[in-house]
Every structure is written in C-alpha cells, then in structure tokens.
C-alpha cells in the first residue's frame, strides 16, 4: 500500500515538474526584454522594404564606381573638382530618405580626397552668418569674411531611385534600381553615369523557425 | 516520462542560447605580394575556398578582386566585408565597407571587388561568413 502511495506521489511530482518545464520551454526566454547593441554594418533583413544594408550597398557601389572611372581619373589628376549634390529623386512607392544616401556618397567622396563639395542645403545659414559678420557692430570688420568670395560648383551629382514591387499570397519581390549621374555644369555633358540593382524576396518559411 | 524531462530541459536551455555563428573564412594582405588565408569555420571552409587575389592601382587607389569558389552543390547564402589598413597597419577610420549579402550558386566562382576608400589604404582583409539562420543558433 505504502509503495503504491509513494508511486502515486512520485508520478504527481513528475507530472508537475513536466508541466512546469513545458511552460518554461514554451515561454522560453521570450518574455524578457533584452536590449543590446548591434553591428551597424551588418546585413539587415527585417522586412522587404529599403533598409540600412541597401543604403550602404548603394552608397558604397556608387562611390567605388565613380572613384574607379577612367574619366574621373583624368578629371581629378591635377585638381579636386567642386561638386554639388542636387538630389536623388525617389520614384518608389516607399518613403525613403534619399538625402541620407547622398550624404553617405558625398562623405565618402570627400574622404577619398579627390573631390570638394558645396552644400546647397546650408546656403541660407551661410548668408545669415556673413550678413552678421559684415553688418553687425559686434564683429571686428578686419576679421569679417567678405561677400562674393565663394567658389561655384563645376559638376552636379544627381540620380533616381525606382522600384518594381510584385507579390502574391506566398511571395513578395522587390527590385530597386539606383541610377546616378555627374554632369559638367559648363558644357552640360554627362561625364559619368552608373546604376546598381537590388533584388529582395520574401517567401513563407517551410519550417517554423 | 524519464526521457521527456531531460529532453524538455535541453529544449529550454537551447531556447535561451541564441548566438549566431559569425566565424567564416578570410584573407589578409600583409604586403603587395603576401597574403594569408584563414579558416576559422572549418565547416564553411569545406564548402568554400578563396582561390585568387588580384590587386592593382586604379586612379591612385588600391583596387582588389578576390575570387571565391564554391565546393558545394547547393546555393550558399553568404556575406562579405572588406576592411582597409594604411601602410602602418592602422585601420582606415570611417570604413565605408558594410557587410554585403552574396548568393553563391553551387560550384560557381565569383569575383568580389573592393576599392580602397582613400589613397592611404594600402592593405586589406576580406571576411566571408554564412548568413546566420535561426537553426544554426542552437548548435554549439
């Protein structure tokens, strides 16, 4: 009788342990909110939309193509051409901060030491500062930067970003095409152009991972 | 029942250890003619090989092409990254080279191009690793 009771108690305990462990296993560690730093350069595949990896890829490929081009080699042999970045026209259906792409490209080109840039986005701020220096009694006129000394850009960098999106019940596919051109402002000639493509596909996973 | 409890415990422990496999194979260039191959993930090393490294100067910048060869019949989902160093071996700051995704078909060869970000960058290293999947994260 005693042995039977002990067996029943053991079975109950085992059952309880099993239920406890199952609950833990099912809940896993998912309930814990964990904050950690990731690698900003890592490949990001959270969803199919234009992401950080696409931005980095586009910027890096365009910079490499421009810097390796023979025309640019001749152009930058004895001088550092002055460029102004117009903008990247976003022709996709998504909201994409294209200024971020041009910022990355111009930063990388500046860092290469082969180009100089004028920033059209800060013209008003520069004008305000020069007006202050030249017209306000607080500034020593000998140290004020005079008007009419800035240099004009020789080249204009601009481009387009377009996409084709297709999807059905099981699959979604997006194709991005990024085109970039460098125009000589004096002659109007396009001195360099290149394009890069990105294809991203989302499929339903066969397994539950 | 006796088997179920340890099995569940293992599942429970596995669920808590979520660390992706980030090792792979790499090539480091120490000087113009000296390169060193490293295989830190032998499993990937069996399926993938670096068979050629070519360098040249383009517009005063070091231009590199590394040829990867698949030794595996199925497609491999990989990512690669170039890192650039100056003549003293210091990493070039503000390295613009991100990890890039690469889909390598079975037994195919592919050339990975890399261009130095500045004329100071003279040597490089290239790391190739697999895109980590959830399934890998539970292996130890």
Short mmCIF file of C-alpha atoms in Angstrom, two decimals:
data_model
loop_
_atom_site.label_atom_id
_atom_site.label_comp_id
_atom_site.label_asym_id
_atom_site.label_seq_id
_atom_site.Cartn_x
_atom_site.Cartn_y
_atom_site.Cartn_z
CA UNK A 1 0.00 0.00 0.00
CA UNK A 2 2.81 2.34 1.06
CA UNK A 3 4.71 1.57 -2.10
CA UNK A 4 1.61 2.34 -4.18
CA UNK A 5 1.20 5.71 -2.37
CA UNK A 6 4.86 6.53 -2.95
CA UNK A 7 4.49 5.67 -6.62
CA UNK A 8 1.41 7.92 -6.90
CA UNK A 9 3.23 10.82 -5.17
CA UNK A 10 6.25 10.34 -7.46
CA UNK A 11 4.03 10.34 -10.53
CA UNK A 12 2.27 13.50 -9.33
CA UNK A 13 5.60 15.24 -8.73
CA UNK A 14 6.91 14.15 -12.09
CA UNK A 15 3.73 15.38 -13.73
CA UNK A 16 4.05 18.76 -12.01
CA UNK A 17 7.72 19.03 -12.99
CA UNK A 18 6.80 18.18 -16.55
CA UNK A 19 4.05 20.83 -16.67
CA UNK A 20 6.43 23.38 -15.16
CA UNK A 21 9.18 22.62 -17.63
CA UNK A 22 6.76 22.63 -20.57
CA UNK A 23 5.51 26.07 -19.56
CA UNK A 24 9.07 27.32 -19.28
CA UNK A 25 10.08 25.74 -22.56
CA UNK A 26 7.09 27.20 -24.35
CA UNK A 27 7.58 30.63 -22.90
CA UNK A 28 11.35 30.22 -23.34
CA UNK A 29 13.18 33.46 -22.78
CA UNK A 30 10.79 35.37 -24.99
CA UNK A 31 9.23 37.34 -22.19
CA UNK A 32 12.46 39.03 -21.25
CA UNK A 33 13.08 42.36 -22.92
CA UNK A 34 16.76 42.37 -23.84
CA UNK A 35 18.48 45.49 -25.12
CA UNK A 36 21.78 45.09 -26.91
CA UNK A 37 23.98 46.96 -29.38
CA UNK A 38 24.14 45.53 -32.87
CA UNK A 39 26.60 45.92 -35.72
CA UNK A 40 25.60 48.97 -37.79
CA UNK A 41 27.34 47.39 -40.81
CA UNK A 42 25.52 44.03 -40.50
CA UNK A 43 23.19 42.69 -43.16
CA UNK A 44 19.66 43.67 -42.12
CA UNK A 45 16.70 41.60 -43.35
CA UNK A 46 13.86 42.63 -41.04
CA UNK A 47 11.47 43.15 -43.94
CA UNK A 48 11.47 43.67 -47.67
CA UNK A 49 11.48 47.48 -47.59
CA UNK A 50 14.51 49.66 -48.38
CA UNK A 51 16.81 49.23 -45.37
CA UNK A 52 20.22 50.17 -43.99
CA UNK A 53 22.02 47.42 -45.94
CA UNK A 54 20.52 48.69 -49.20
CA UNK A 55 21.55 52.25 -48.39
CA UNK A 56 25.10 51.16 -47.54
CA UNK A 57 25.34 48.96 -50.64
CA UNK A 58 24.11 51.68 -52.98
CA UNK A 59 26.39 54.34 -51.47
CA UNK A 60 29.44 52.08 -51.44
CA UNK A 61 28.97 50.79 -55.01
CA UNK A 62 28.32 54.25 -56.46
CA UNK A 63 31.36 55.74 -54.70
CA UNK A 64 33.59 52.86 -55.85
CA UNK A 65 32.33 53.14 -59.42
CA UNK A 66 32.85 56.90 -59.52
CA UNK A 67 36.34 56.73 -57.99
CA UNK A 68 37.46 53.92 -60.32
CA UNK A 69 36.14 55.52 -63.51
CA UNK A 70 38.86 56.49 -66.06
CA UNK A 71 37.09 59.81 -66.78
CA UNK A 72 37.24 60.69 -63.10
CA UNK A 73 40.92 59.69 -63.09
CA UNK A 74 41.64 62.32 -65.74
CA UNK A 75 39.37 64.88 -64.10
CA UNK A 76 40.99 64.52 -60.66
CA UNK A 77 44.59 64.09 -61.82
CA UNK A 78 45.79 67.63 -61.01
CA UNK A 79 42.80 69.23 -59.34
CA UNK A 80 39.97 68.47 -56.92
CA UNK A 81 36.75 69.25 -58.82
CA UNK A 82 33.97 71.09 -56.96
CA UNK A 83 30.71 69.20 -56.93
CA UNK A 84 27.22 69.99 -55.73
CA UNK A 85 24.74 67.25 -54.96
CA UNK A 86 21.34 68.01 -56.42
CA UNK A 87 19.16 65.17 -55.13
CA UNK A 88 18.10 61.60 -55.66
CA UNK A 89 14.55 61.51 -56.96
CA UNK A 90 12.55 58.90 -55.10
CA UNK A 91 10.35 57.21 -57.68
CA UNK A 92 9.47 54.22 -55.47
CA UNK A 93 6.19 53.73 -53.63
CA UNK A 94 8.01 53.88 -50.28
CA UNK A 95 9.07 56.84 -48.20
CA UNK A 96 12.87 56.82 -48.43
CA UNK A 97 15.17 59.48 -47.03
CA UNK A 98 17.24 59.93 -50.20
CA UNK A 99 19.23 62.76 -48.61
CA UNK A 100 20.74 60.12 -46.38
CA UNK A 101 22.02 58.29 -49.47
CA UNK A 102 23.55 61.46 -50.97
CA UNK A 103 25.04 62.34 -47.57
CA UNK A 104 26.81 58.96 -47.44
CA UNK A 105 28.05 59.26 -51.03
CA UNK A 106 29.34 62.84 -50.62
CA UNK A 107 31.02 61.95 -47.30
CA UNK A 108 32.82 59.01 -48.88
CA UNK A 109 33.86 61.06 -51.91
CA UNK A 110 35.15 63.87 -49.69
CA UNK A 111 37.05 61.36 -47.58
CA UNK A 112 38.72 59.98 -50.69
CA UNK A 113 40.40 63.38 -51.09
CA UNK A 114 39.54 63.61 -54.79
CA UNK A 115 36.54 65.95 -54.70
CA UNK A 116 35.35 69.10 -52.95
CA UNK A 117 31.71 69.90 -52.30
CA UNK A 118 29.47 72.91 -51.90
CA UNK A 119 26.42 72.40 -49.72
CA UNK A 120 23.29 73.99 -51.19
CA UNK A 121 21.29 72.96 -48.15
CA UNK A 122 23.19 75.43 -45.96
CA UNK A 123 23.27 78.49 -48.23
CA UNK A 124 20.76 80.45 -46.14
CA UNK A 125 22.64 79.70 -42.92
CA UNK A 126 25.93 80.82 -44.53
CA UNK A 127 24.31 84.01 -45.85
CA UNK A 128 22.90 84.78 -42.39
CA UNK A 129 26.34 84.33 -40.83
CA UNK A 130 28.08 86.54 -43.45
CA UNK A 131 25.39 89.23 -43.02
CA UNK A 132 26.00 89.14 -39.28
CA UNK A 133 29.78 89.39 -39.75
CA UNK A 134 29.56 92.28 -42.23
CA UNK A 135 26.70 94.30 -40.81
CA UNK A 136 26.74 93.80 -37.05
CA UNK A 137 28.80 96.17 -34.96
CA UNK A 138 29.83 93.30 -32.69
CA UNK A 139 32.23 91.85 -35.27
CA UNK A 140 35.66 93.35 -35.97
CA UNK A 141 35.42 94.32 -39.71
CA UNK A 142 39.03 93.23 -40.24
CA UNK A 143 38.07 89.62 -39.41
CA UNK A 144 34.73 89.55 -41.26
CA UNK A 145 34.55 87.22 -44.26
CA UNK A 146 33.61 89.35 -47.27
CA UNK A 147 30.72 88.57 -49.59
CA UNK A 148 31.35 87.33 -53.11
CA UNK A 149 34.29 85.03 -52.45
CA UNK A 150 32.67 81.61 -52.55
CA UNK A 151 33.53 79.32 -55.43
CA UNK A 152 30.98 77.89 -57.80
CA UNK A 153 30.46 74.17 -58.38
CA UNK A 154 31.79 72.69 -61.62
CA UNK A 155 29.82 69.46 -61.52
CA UNK A 156 26.36 68.36 -60.43
CA UNK A 157 25.64 64.92 -58.95
CA UNK A 158 22.08 63.65 -59.22
CA UNK A 159 20.11 60.46 -59.61
CA UNK A 160 16.95 58.39 -59.45
CA UNK A 161 15.77 55.54 -57.28
CA UNK A 162 12.96 53.44 -58.72
CA UNK A 163 11.37 50.16 -57.76
CA UNK A 164 9.17 47.38 -59.11
CA UNK A 165 7.16 45.53 -56.47
CA UNK A 166 5.30 42.28 -57.10
CA UNK A 167 3.60 39.95 -54.66
CA UNK A 168 1.18 37.09 -54.36
CA UNK A 169 -0.12 35.08 -51.39
CA UNK A 170 3.19 33.27 -50.79
CA UNK A 171 5.86 35.53 -52.17
CA UNK A 172 6.81 39.20 -52.35
CA UNK A 173 9.55 40.52 -54.60
CA UNK A 174 11.01 44.00 -54.83
CA UNK A 175 13.55 45.25 -57.36
CA UNK A 176 15.32 48.55 -56.81
CA UNK A 177 17.29 50.39 -59.46
CA UNK A 178 19.52 53.26 -58.44
CA UNK A 179 20.93 55.47 -61.19
CA UNK A 180 23.45 58.24 -60.66
CA UNK A 181 24.99 60.82 -62.99
CA UNK A 182 27.66 63.51 -62.87
CA UNK A 183 27.05 66.49 -65.14
CA UNK A 184 29.61 69.11 -66.21
CA UNK A 185 27.75 72.36 -65.47
CA UNK A 186 29.73 74.32 -68.06
CA UNK A 187 29.11 72.06 -71.04
CA UNK A 188 26.01 70.20 -69.85
CA UNK A 189 27.70 66.90 -70.71
CA UNK A 190 27.12 63.87 -68.50
CA UNK A 191 30.67 62.82 -67.68
CA UNK A 192 29.86 59.73 -65.63
CA UNK A 193 26.82 57.55 -65.03
CA UNK A 194 26.26 54.22 -63.35
CA UNK A 195 23.47 52.15 -61.92
CA UNK A 196 23.13 49.45 -59.32
CA UNK A 197 20.36 46.97 -58.71
CA UNK A 198 19.00 45.25 -55.63
CA UNK A 199 16.55 42.36 -55.55
CA UNK A 200 14.85 41.30 -52.34
CA UNK A 201 12.44 38.41 -51.95
CA UNK A 202 10.29 37.36 -49.04
CA UNK A 203 8.90 33.82 -49.02
CA UNK A 204 6.90 31.96 -46.41
CA UNK A 205 9.26 29.72 -44.45
CA UNK A 206 8.61 25.99 -44.82
CA UNK A 207 9.71 25.33 -41.27
CA UNK A 208 8.53 27.04 -38.16
CA UNK A 209 11.89 28.54 -37.13
CA UNK B 1 8.49 10.25 -18.81
CA UNK B 2 12.14 9.76 -17.78
CA UNK B 3 13.23 10.71 -21.26
CA UNK B 4 10.80 13.59 -21.65
CA UNK B 5 12.06 15.67 -18.72
CA UNK B 6 15.75 15.81 -19.81
CA UNK B 7 14.60 16.43 -23.38
CA UNK B 8 12.44 19.36 -22.33
CA UNK B 9 15.29 20.71 -20.19
CA UNK B 10 17.62 20.62 -23.20
CA UNK B 11 14.99 22.44 -25.29
CA UNK B 12 14.61 25.01 -22.55
CA UNK B 13 18.37 25.62 -22.37
CA UNK B 14 18.65 25.75 -26.15
CA UNK B 15 15.91 28.36 -26.32
CA UNK B 16 17.96 30.62 -24.08
CA UNK B 17 21.19 30.39 -26.06
CA UNK B 18 20.68 32.48 -29.16
CA UNK B 19 24.12 33.23 -30.54
CA UNK B 20 24.60 33.35 -34.27
CA UNK B 21 27.61 31.71 -35.94
CA UNK B 22 29.78 34.61 -37.08
CA UNK B 23 33.04 32.85 -37.92
CA UNK B 24 33.98 32.20 -41.51
CA UNK B 25 36.97 32.31 -43.81
CA UNK B 26 39.15 35.32 -44.52
CA UNK B 27 42.16 36.56 -46.44
CA UNK B 28 44.57 39.17 -45.12
CA UNK B 29 47.07 41.03 -47.24
CA UNK B 30 50.21 41.99 -45.35
CA UNK B 31 52.13 43.41 -48.27
CA UNK B 32 51.68 43.62 -52.01
CA UNK B 33 52.74 40.01 -52.59
CA UNK B 34 51.96 38.41 -49.25
CA UNK B 35 48.52 37.16 -48.39
CA UNK B 36 47.36 34.91 -45.59
CA UNK B 37 44.29 32.71 -45.72
CA UNK B 38 42.45 31.92 -42.50
CA UNK B 39 39.74 29.33 -41.97
CA UNK B 40 38.06 29.92 -38.63
CA UNK B 41 34.94 27.96 -39.54
CA UNK B 42 36.08 24.52 -40.87
CA UNK B 43 32.53 23.59 -41.92
CA UNK B 44 32.36 26.61 -44.21
CA UNK B 45 35.98 26.01 -45.23
CA UNK B 46 34.92 22.65 -46.75
CA UNK B 47 32.23 24.30 -48.85
CA UNK B 48 34.02 27.48 -49.87
CA UNK B 49 37.54 28.47 -50.92
CA UNK B 50 39.37 31.68 -51.74
CA UNK B 51 41.27 30.76 -54.89
CA UNK B 52 42.73 34.02 -56.13
CA UNK B 53 43.60 37.56 -55.00
CA UNK B 54 44.47 40.25 -57.54
CA UNK B 55 45.45 43.85 -56.77
CA UNK B 56 46.18 46.85 -58.97
CA UNK B 57 46.19 50.64 -58.78
CA UNK B 58 43.18 52.49 -60.22
CA UNK B 59 43.19 56.30 -60.08
CA UNK B 60 45.84 56.11 -57.29
CA UNK B 61 43.60 53.82 -55.23
CA UNK B 62 44.25 50.15 -54.43
CA UNK B 63 41.81 48.03 -56.38
CA UNK B 64 41.25 44.41 -55.29
CA UNK B 65 39.48 41.41 -56.71
CA UNK B 66 39.13 38.24 -54.62
CA UNK B 67 37.83 35.09 -56.31
CA UNK B 68 35.60 32.80 -54.25
CA UNK B 69 34.91 29.23 -55.36
CA UNK B 70 32.01 27.13 -54.15
CA UNK B 71 32.86 23.48 -53.48
CA UNK B 72 29.32 22.57 -52.62
CA UNK B 73 26.44 21.55 -54.89
CA UNK B 74 23.76 23.78 -53.33
CA UNK B 75 23.45 27.57 -53.22
CA UNK B 76 25.22 29.29 -50.35
CA UNK B 77 23.89 32.41 -48.70
CA UNK B 78 26.94 34.40 -47.64
CA UNK B 79 28.03 37.87 -46.64
CA UNK B 80 31.41 39.54 -47.05
CA UNK B 81 33.22 42.63 -45.82
CA UNK B 82 36.44 44.37 -46.79
CA UNK B 83 38.48 46.22 -44.15
CA UNK B 84 41.25 48.57 -45.24
CA UNK B 85 44.54 49.43 -43.48
CA UNK B 86 47.19 52.09 -44.04
CA UNK B 87 50.90 51.33 -44.54
CA UNK B 88 51.45 51.12 -40.76
CA UNK B 89 48.65 48.61 -40.34
CA UNK B 90 46.15 51.05 -38.81
CA UNK B 91 42.56 50.51 -39.83
CA UNK B 92 41.19 53.30 -42.04
CA UNK B 93 38.73 55.25 -39.95
CA UNK B 94 35.19 55.68 -41.17
CA UNK B 95 35.48 52.49 -43.18
CA UNK B 96 32.58 52.61 -45.58
CA UNK B 97 32.59 48.96 -46.44
CA UNK B 98 29.50 47.24 -44.99
CA UNK B 99 28.73 43.52 -44.85
CA UNK B 100 27.27 42.71 -48.24
CA UNK B 101 24.93 39.84 -48.99
CA UNK B 102 26.00 37.31 -51.61
CA UNK B 103 24.17 34.37 -53.13
CA UNK B 104 26.73 31.89 -54.48
CA UNK B 105 25.34 29.14 -56.68
CA UNK B 106 26.55 25.52 -56.48
CA UNK B 107 30.15 25.02 -57.68
CA UNK B 108 30.21 28.59 -59.01
CA UNK B 109 33.07 31.09 -58.87
CA UNK B 110 32.57 34.75 -58.15
CA UNK B 111 34.86 37.78 -58.07
CA UNK B 112 34.37 40.14 -55.13
CA UNK B 113 35.58 43.63 -55.99
CA UNK B 114 36.92 46.07 -53.41
CA UNK B 115 38.25 49.60 -53.85
CA UNK B 116 40.29 51.38 -51.21
CA UNK B 117 38.36 54.35 -49.76
CA UNK B 118 41.45 56.61 -49.77
CA UNK B 119 44.92 56.56 -51.31
CA UNK B 120 46.33 55.90 -47.79
CA UNK B 121 44.68 52.48 -47.73
CA UNK B 122 47.26 50.01 -48.99
CA UNK B 123 46.43 46.62 -47.48
CA UNK B 124 43.12 44.92 -46.79
CA UNK B 125 41.39 41.96 -45.23
CA UNK B 126 38.28 40.25 -46.55
CA UNK B 127 35.99 38.22 -44.29
CA UNK B 128 33.34 35.84 -45.65
CA UNK B 129 30.75 34.19 -43.43
CA UNK B 130 27.41 32.48 -43.77
CA UNK B 131 24.21 34.40 -43.24
CA UNK B 132 23.26 33.10 -39.82
CA UNK B 133 19.97 31.31 -39.59
CA UNK B 134 17.86 30.53 -36.54
CA UNK B 135 18.63 26.83 -36.96
CA UNK B 136 22.39 27.46 -36.59
CA UNK B 137 21.94 29.46 -33.42
CA UNK B 138 21.01 26.33 -31.44
CA UNK B 139 24.13 24.40 -32.43
CA UNK B 140 27.11 24.72 -30.16
#
